[in-house]
């Protein structure tokens, strides 16, 4: 495959030529190590001729790696300064890259990238969690429109996504992530790998969807976990008393209301939400 790769200038040269200092306001931290970027692009599995979607490509470091892997990529970038550098990549990989100038929070990723797309992104820190929640809240019939998520987060957020019951990081994001998908930390990335270096470590999280749990309404699960973890140090008989039917659902599932939310498994929350969804 190496012989198919177009010769590209070093990323540092691209950044210097286009004046692309990372914007703090946009939550940008650029990855320039191309070996590391190629490793990230292997996490979803083979990408040749498959649809992919990237948020915040910036100067195009991860974009290069995804294109080298052979994907048909749609990339959304709201920083107009980066568009000329991305246009050069589109020229270097004819027919593989479509760049949308806009805000990923406003773009319909499904209609742009197409069903079955692999979402791969070094997410801007200030929109990473809302974007993840949006993708996890997609319609599951019995699977979502996307095939996998391979996303860079601050380490603390990554730990919240994959956390298990009884740990400090376990909460609403873990339940939302794990009731519909398998989530794992695929790679840890040292802060020194970024330009400029962020203050914290980062990690790439890989998420693959599972068939939907029957009879569970997303909004009910969200209400249940919001109430339970809103006062996470309190027993659930206190934190859930304002949610109609919740204590009765706990009893019906054989869950002790004196337990705290952080000890309740994803499966137990789903079972309670299923009972509440019937009402």
CSV table of C-alpha atoms in Angstrom, one decimal:
chain,number,residue,atom,x,y,z
A,1,UNK,CA,0.0,0.0,0.0
A,2,UNK,CA,2.9,2.3,0.6
A,3,UNK,CA,3.6,2.7,-3.1
A,4,UNK,CA,0.0,4.0,-3.5
A,5,UNK,CA,0.6,6.9,-1.1
A,6,UNK,CA,1.1,10.3,-2.5
A,7,UNK,CA,4.1,12.2,-1.3
A,8,UNK,CA,2.9,14.8,1.2
A,9,UNK,CA,4.8,17.7,2.9
A,10,UNK,CA,5.5,17.3,6.6
A,11,UNK,CA,2.6,18.5,8.7
A,12,UNK,CA,4.7,21.1,10.4
A,13,UNK,CA,5.4,22.7,7.0
A,14,UNK,CA,1.7,22.7,6.2
A,15,UNK,CA,0.9,24.4,9.5
A,16,UNK,CA,3.7,27.0,9.0
A,17,UNK,CA,2.8,27.7,5.3
A,18,UNK,CA,-0.9,28.3,6.1
A,19,UNK,CA,-0.4,30.0,9.5
A,20,UNK,CA,-2.4,27.4,11.4
A,21,UNK,CA,-1.5,28.1,15.0
A,22,UNK,CA,-3.9,26.0,17.2
A,23,UNK,CA,-6.9,28.0,18.4
A,24,UNK,CA,-7.6,27.8,22.1
A,25,UNK,CA,-11.1,29.1,21.5
A,26,UNK,CA,-11.8,26.1,19.2
A,27,UNK,CA,-10.3,23.6,21.5
A,28,UNK,CA,-7.6,22.7,19.0
A,29,UNK,CA,-4.6,20.5,19.8
A,30,UNK,CA,-2.9,19.1,16.7
A,31,UNK,CA,-1.3,15.7,16.4
A,32,UNK,CA,1.7,15.7,14.1
A,33,UNK,CA,3.3,12.2,14.6
A,34,UNK,CA,2.3,10.4,11.4
A,35,UNK,CA,3.1,7.0,12.8
A,36,UNK,CA,0.8,7.6,15.7
A,37,UNK,CA,-1.9,8.9,13.4
A,38,UNK,CA,-1.6,5.8,11.2
A,39,UNK,CA,-2.0,3.6,14.3
A,40,UNK,CA,-5.2,5.5,15.2
A,41,UNK,CA,-6.5,4.9,11.7
A,42,UNK,CA,-6.1,1.1,12.1
A,43,UNK,CA,-8.3,0.9,15.3
A,44,UNK,CA,-11.6,0.7,13.4
A,45,UNK,CA,-10.3,-2.2,11.3
A,46,UNK,CA,-9.9,-2.2,7.4
A,47,UNK,CA,-11.2,1.1,5.9
A,48,UNK,CA,-10.5,0.6,2.3
A,49,UNK,CA,-13.5,1.8,0.2
A,50,UNK,CA,-15.6,2.3,3.4
A,51,UNK,CA,-17.3,5.6,4.4
A,52,UNK,CA,-15.8,7.6,7.2
A,53,UNK,CA,-16.6,10.8,9.0
A,54,UNK,CA,-14.1,13.1,10.8
A,55,UNK,CA,-14.8,16.1,13.0
A,56,UNK,CA,-12.3,19.0,13.3
A,57,UNK,CA,-9.5,17.8,10.9
A,58,UNK,CA,-7.5,21.0,11.4
A,59,UNK,CA,-4.4,20.8,9.2
A,60,UNK,CA,-5.3,17.3,8.2
A,61,UNK,CA,-3.0,15.0,10.2
A,62,UNK,CA,-5.5,12.3,11.1
A,63,UNK,CA,-7.2,13.0,7.8
A,64,UNK,CA,-4.1,11.9,5.9
A,65,UNK,CA,-4.0,8.6,7.9
A,66,UNK,CA,-7.7,7.9,7.2
A,67,UNK,CA,-7.2,8.6,3.5
A,68,UNK,CA,-4.0,6.4,3.4
A,69,UNK,CA,-6.1,3.6,4.8
A,70,UNK,CA,-8.4,4.0,1.8
A,71,UNK,CA,-11.6,5.4,3.3
A,72,UNK,CA,-14.1,7.6,1.5
A,73,UNK,CA,-14.0,10.5,4.0
A,74,UNK,CA,-16.3,13.4,4.8
A,75,UNK,CA,-14.6,15.9,7.1
A,76,UNK,CA,-16.3,18.8,8.9
A,77,UNK,CA,-14.1,21.8,9.8
A,78,UNK,CA,-15.4,25.1,11.2
A,79,UNK,CA,-12.0,26.9,11.1
A,80,UNK,CA,-11.8,28.5,7.7
A,81,UNK,CA,-8.0,28.9,8.1
A,82,UNK,CA,-7.7,25.1,7.7
A,83,UNK,CA,-9.7,24.8,4.5
A,84,UNK,CA,-6.8,25.5,2.0
A,85,UNK,CA,-4.7,22.8,3.6
A,86,UNK,CA,-7.6,20.3,3.4
A,87,UNK,CA,-8.2,21.2,-0.2
A,88,UNK,CA,-4.6,20.2,-0.9
A,89,UNK,CA,-5.3,16.8,0.6
A,90,UNK,CA,-8.5,16.5,-1.5
A,91,UNK,CA,-6.3,17.0,-4.6
A,92,UNK,CA,-3.7,14.5,-3.4
A,93,UNK,CA,-6.4,11.8,-2.8
A,94,UNK,CA,-8.8,12.3,-5.8
A,95,UNK,CA,-12.4,11.3,-5.1
A,96,UNK,CA,-11.7,10.3,-1.5
A,97,UNK,CA,-12.2,13.4,0.5
A,98,UNK,CA,-15.2,15.8,0.9
A,99,UNK,CA,-14.7,18.8,3.2
A,100,UNK,CA,-17.7,20.6,4.7
A,101,UNK,CA,-17.0,24.0,6.1
A,102,UNK,CA,-19.3,24.2,9.2
A,103,UNK,CA,-20.0,23.3,12.8
A,104,UNK,CA,-20.2,19.6,13.5
A,105,UNK,CA,-22.8,20.2,16.1
A,106,UNK,CA,-25.1,21.5,13.3
A,107,UNK,CA,-24.2,19.0,10.5
A,108,UNK,CA,-26.3,15.9,9.8
A,109,UNK,CA,-23.5,13.4,9.9
A,110,UNK,CA,-25.6,10.5,8.7
A,111,UNK,CA,-26.8,12.3,5.6
A,112,UNK,CA,-23.3,13.6,4.7
A,113,UNK,CA,-21.3,10.5,5.4
A,114,UNK,CA,-23.9,7.8,4.8
A,115,UNK,CA,-25.0,4.7,6.6
A,116,UNK,CA,-22.2,2.4,7.9
A,117,UNK,CA,-19.7,5.2,8.3
A,118,UNK,CA,-16.8,4.9,10.8
A,119,UNK,CA,-16.5,8.1,12.8
A,120,UNK,CA,-12.9,8.8,13.5
A,121,UNK,CA,-11.8,12.1,15.2
A,122,UNK,CA,-9.4,13.9,17.4
A,123,UNK,CA,-12.3,15.8,18.9
A,124,UNK,CA,-12.0,19.4,19.9
A,125,UNK,CA,-12.2,19.2,23.7
A,126,UNK,CA,-15.1,21.6,24.0
A,127,UNK,CA,-17.5,19.6,21.9
A,128,UNK,CA,-16.3,16.0,22.3
A,129,UNK,CA,-18.8,14.9,25.0
A,130,UNK,CA,-21.9,16.5,23.3
A,131,UNK,CA,-21.0,14.9,20.0
A,132,UNK,CA,-20.6,11.5,21.6
A,133,UNK,CA,-23.9,11.7,23.4
A,134,UNK,CA,-25.6,12.7,20.1
A,135,UNK,CA,-24.1,9.7,18.3
A,136,UNK,CA,-25.1,7.4,21.1
A,137,UNK,CA,-28.6,8.8,21.1
A,138,UNK,CA,-29.1,8.0,17.4
A,139,UNK,CA,-32.0,5.7,16.4
A,140,UNK,CA,-31.1,2.0,16.9
A,141,UNK,CA,-33.0,-0.3,14.4
A,142,UNK,CA,-31.5,-2.6,15.7
A,143,UNK,CA,-28.1,-0.8,15.2
A,144,UNK,CA,-27.3,2.8,14.6
A,145,UNK,CA,-26.4,4.4,11.3
A,146,UNK,CA,-22.6,4.4,12.2
A,147,UNK,CA,-20.4,1.3,12.3
A,148,UNK,CA,-17.9,2.4,15.0
A,149,UNK,CA,-16.6,5.4,16.8
A,150,UNK,CA,-12.8,6.0,17.2
A,151,UNK,CA,-12.5,9.2,19.2
A,152,UNK,CA,-9.7,11.1,21.0
A,153,UNK,CA,-10.8,12.5,24.4
A,154,UNK,CA,-9.1,13.9,27.5
A,155,UNK,CA,-8.2,10.9,29.7
A,156,UNK,CA,-10.8,11.8,32.3
A,157,UNK,CA,-13.6,11.7,29.8
A,158,UNK,CA,-12.3,8.5,28.3
A,159,UNK,CA,-12.3,6.9,31.8
A,160,UNK,CA,-15.9,8.1,32.3
A,161,UNK,CA,-17.0,6.4,29.1
A,162,UNK,CA,-15.6,3.0,29.9
A,163,UNK,CA,-15.9,3.1,33.7
A,164,UNK,CA,-17.3,0.1,35.7
A,165,UNK,CA,-19.7,0.2,38.7
A,166,UNK,CA,-18.1,1.0,42.0
A,167,UNK,CA,-15.4,3.2,40.5
A,168,UNK,CA,-15.0,7.0,40.8
A,169,UNK,CA,-15.6,7.6,37.1
A,170,UNK,CA,-18.8,5.6,36.8
A,171,UNK,CA,-21.8,7.7,36.1
A,172,UNK,CA,-24.4,8.7,33.5
A,173,UNK,CA,-21.9,8.7,30.6
A,174,UNK,CA,-20.8,5.1,31.3
A,175,UNK,CA,-24.4,3.9,31.5
A,176,UNK,CA,-25.4,5.7,28.2
A,177,UNK,CA,-22.2,4.4,26.4
A,178,UNK,CA,-22.4,0.8,27.6
A,179,UNK,CA,-26.1,0.0,27.4
A,180,UNK,CA,-26.0,0.1,23.6
A,181,UNK,CA,-22.3,-0.4,22.8
A,182,UNK,CA,-19.0,-1.9,23.8
A,183,UNK,CA,-16.5,0.8,24.7
A,184,UNK,CA,-12.8,0.4,25.4
A,185,UNK,CA,-9.7,2.6,25.7
A,186,UNK,CA,-7.8,1.5,22.6
A,187,UNK,CA,-4.7,3.8,23.1
A,188,UNK,CA,-3.4,6.3,25.6
A,189,UNK,CA,-1.7,9.3,24.1
A,190,UNK,CA,0.8,11.4,26.0
A,191,UNK,CA,0.3,15.2,26.1
A,192,UNK,CA,3.7,15.7,24.5
A,193,UNK,CA,2.3,14.2,21.3
A,194,UNK,CA,0.2,17.3,20.7
A,195,UNK,CA,0.9,20.8,19.5
A,196,UNK,CA,0.4,22.7,21.7
A,197,UNK,CA,0.6,20.1,24.5
A,198,UNK,CA,-2.7,20.1,26.5
A,199,UNK,CA,-2.5,20.1,30.3
A,200,UNK,CA,-3.8,16.5,30.6
A,201,UNK,CA,-3.2,13.1,29.1
A,202,UNK,CA,-5.5,11.8,26.3
A,203,UNK,CA,-6.9,8.5,25.1
A,204,UNK,CA,-8.5,7.1,22.0
A,205,UNK,CA,-11.8,5.4,22.8
A,206,UNK,CA,-13.2,2.8,20.4
A,207,UNK,CA,-17.0,2.2,20.5
A,208,UNK,CA,-18.8,-0.6,18.7
A,209,UNK,CA,-22.6,-0.7,18.8
A,210,UNK,CA,-24.7,-3.6,20.1
A,211,UNK,CA,-28.2,-4.5,19.2
A,212,UNK,CA,-30.8,-2.3,21.0
A,213,UNK,CA,-32.2,-3.4,24.3
A,214,UNK,CA,-35.9,-4.1,23.7
A,215,UNK,CA,-38.5,-2.0,25.4
A,216,UNK,CA,-36.2,0.7,26.8
A,217,UNK,CA,-36.8,4.4,26.0
A,218,UNK,CA,-33.7,6.5,25.8
A,219,UNK,CA,-35.3,9.4,27.4
A,220,UNK,CA,-36.4,7.3,30.3
A,221,UNK,CA,-32.9,5.9,30.9
A,222,UNK,CA,-31.6,9.5,30.7
A,223,UNK,CA,-34.1,10.7,33.3
A,224,UNK,CA,-33.4,7.7,35.6
A,225,UNK,CA,-29.6,8.2,35.5
A,226,UNK,CA,-29.9,12.0,35.8
A,227,UNK,CA,-31.9,11.5,39.0
A,228,UNK,CA,-29.7,8.7,40.4
A,229,UNK,CA,-26.3,10.3,39.7
A,230,UNK,CA,-27.5,13.9,40.4
A,231,UNK,CA,-27.0,13.0,44.1
A,232,UNK,CA,-24.6,10.1,43.7
A,233,UNK,CA,-23.6,10.0,47.4
A,234,UNK,CA,-27.2,9.5,48.5
A,235,UNK,CA,-29.1,6.2,48.6
A,236,UNK,CA,-31.4,5.7,45.7
A,237,UNK,CA,-34.4,5.8,47.9
A,238,UNK,CA,-33.6,9.5,48.3
A,239,UNK,CA,-32.3,10.4,44.9
A,240,UNK,CA,-35.1,8.6,42.9
A,241,UNK,CA,-38.1,9.5,45.1
A,242,UNK,CA,-39.0,12.4,42.8
A,243,UNK,CA,-39.1,10.2,39.7
A,244,UNK,CA,-42.6,8.6,39.5
A,245,UNK,CA,-42.6,4.8,39.7
A,246,UNK,CA,-38.8,4.5,40.2
A,247,UNK,CA,-38.8,3.1,43.7
A,248,UNK,CA,-41.4,0.6,42.7
A,249,UNK,CA,-39.4,-0.4,39.7
A,250,UNK,CA,-36.3,-0.9,41.9
A,251,UNK,CA,-38.3,-3.2,44.2
A,252,UNK,CA,-39.7,-5.1,41.2
A,253,UNK,CA,-36.2,-5.7,40.0
A,254,UNK,CA,-34.9,-6.8,43.4
A,255,UNK,CA,-32.6,-3.8,43.7
A,256,UNK,CA,-32.0,-2.6,47.3
A,257,UNK,CA,-33.1,1.1,47.4
A,258,UNK,CA,-30.4,1.7,50.0
A,259,UNK,CA,-27.7,1.2,47.4
A,260,UNK,CA,-26.0,4.2,45.8
A,261,UNK,CA,-26.1,4.8,42.1
A,262,UNK,CA,-22.4,4.1,41.6
A,263,UNK,CA,-22.9,0.5,42.7
A,264,UNK,CA,-25.8,-0.2,40.2
A,265,UNK,CA,-24.7,-2.0,37.0
A,266,UNK,CA,-25.6,-0.9,33.5
A,267,UNK,CA,-27.9,-3.9,33.2
A,268,UNK,CA,-29.7,-3.0,36.4
A,269,UNK,CA,-30.3,0.5,35.2
A,270,UNK,CA,-31.6,-0.8,31.9
A,271,UNK,CA,-33.9,-3.2,33.6
A,272,UNK,CA,-35.4,-0.4,35.8
A,273,UNK,CA,-35.7,1.9,32.7
A,274,UNK,CA,-37.5,-0.8,30.8
A,275,UNK,CA,-40.1,-1.1,33.6
A,276,UNK,CA,-40.5,2.7,33.7
A,277,UNK,CA,-40.8,2.8,29.9
A,278,UNK,CA,-44.0,0.7,30.1
A,279,UNK,CA,-45.9,3.3,32.1
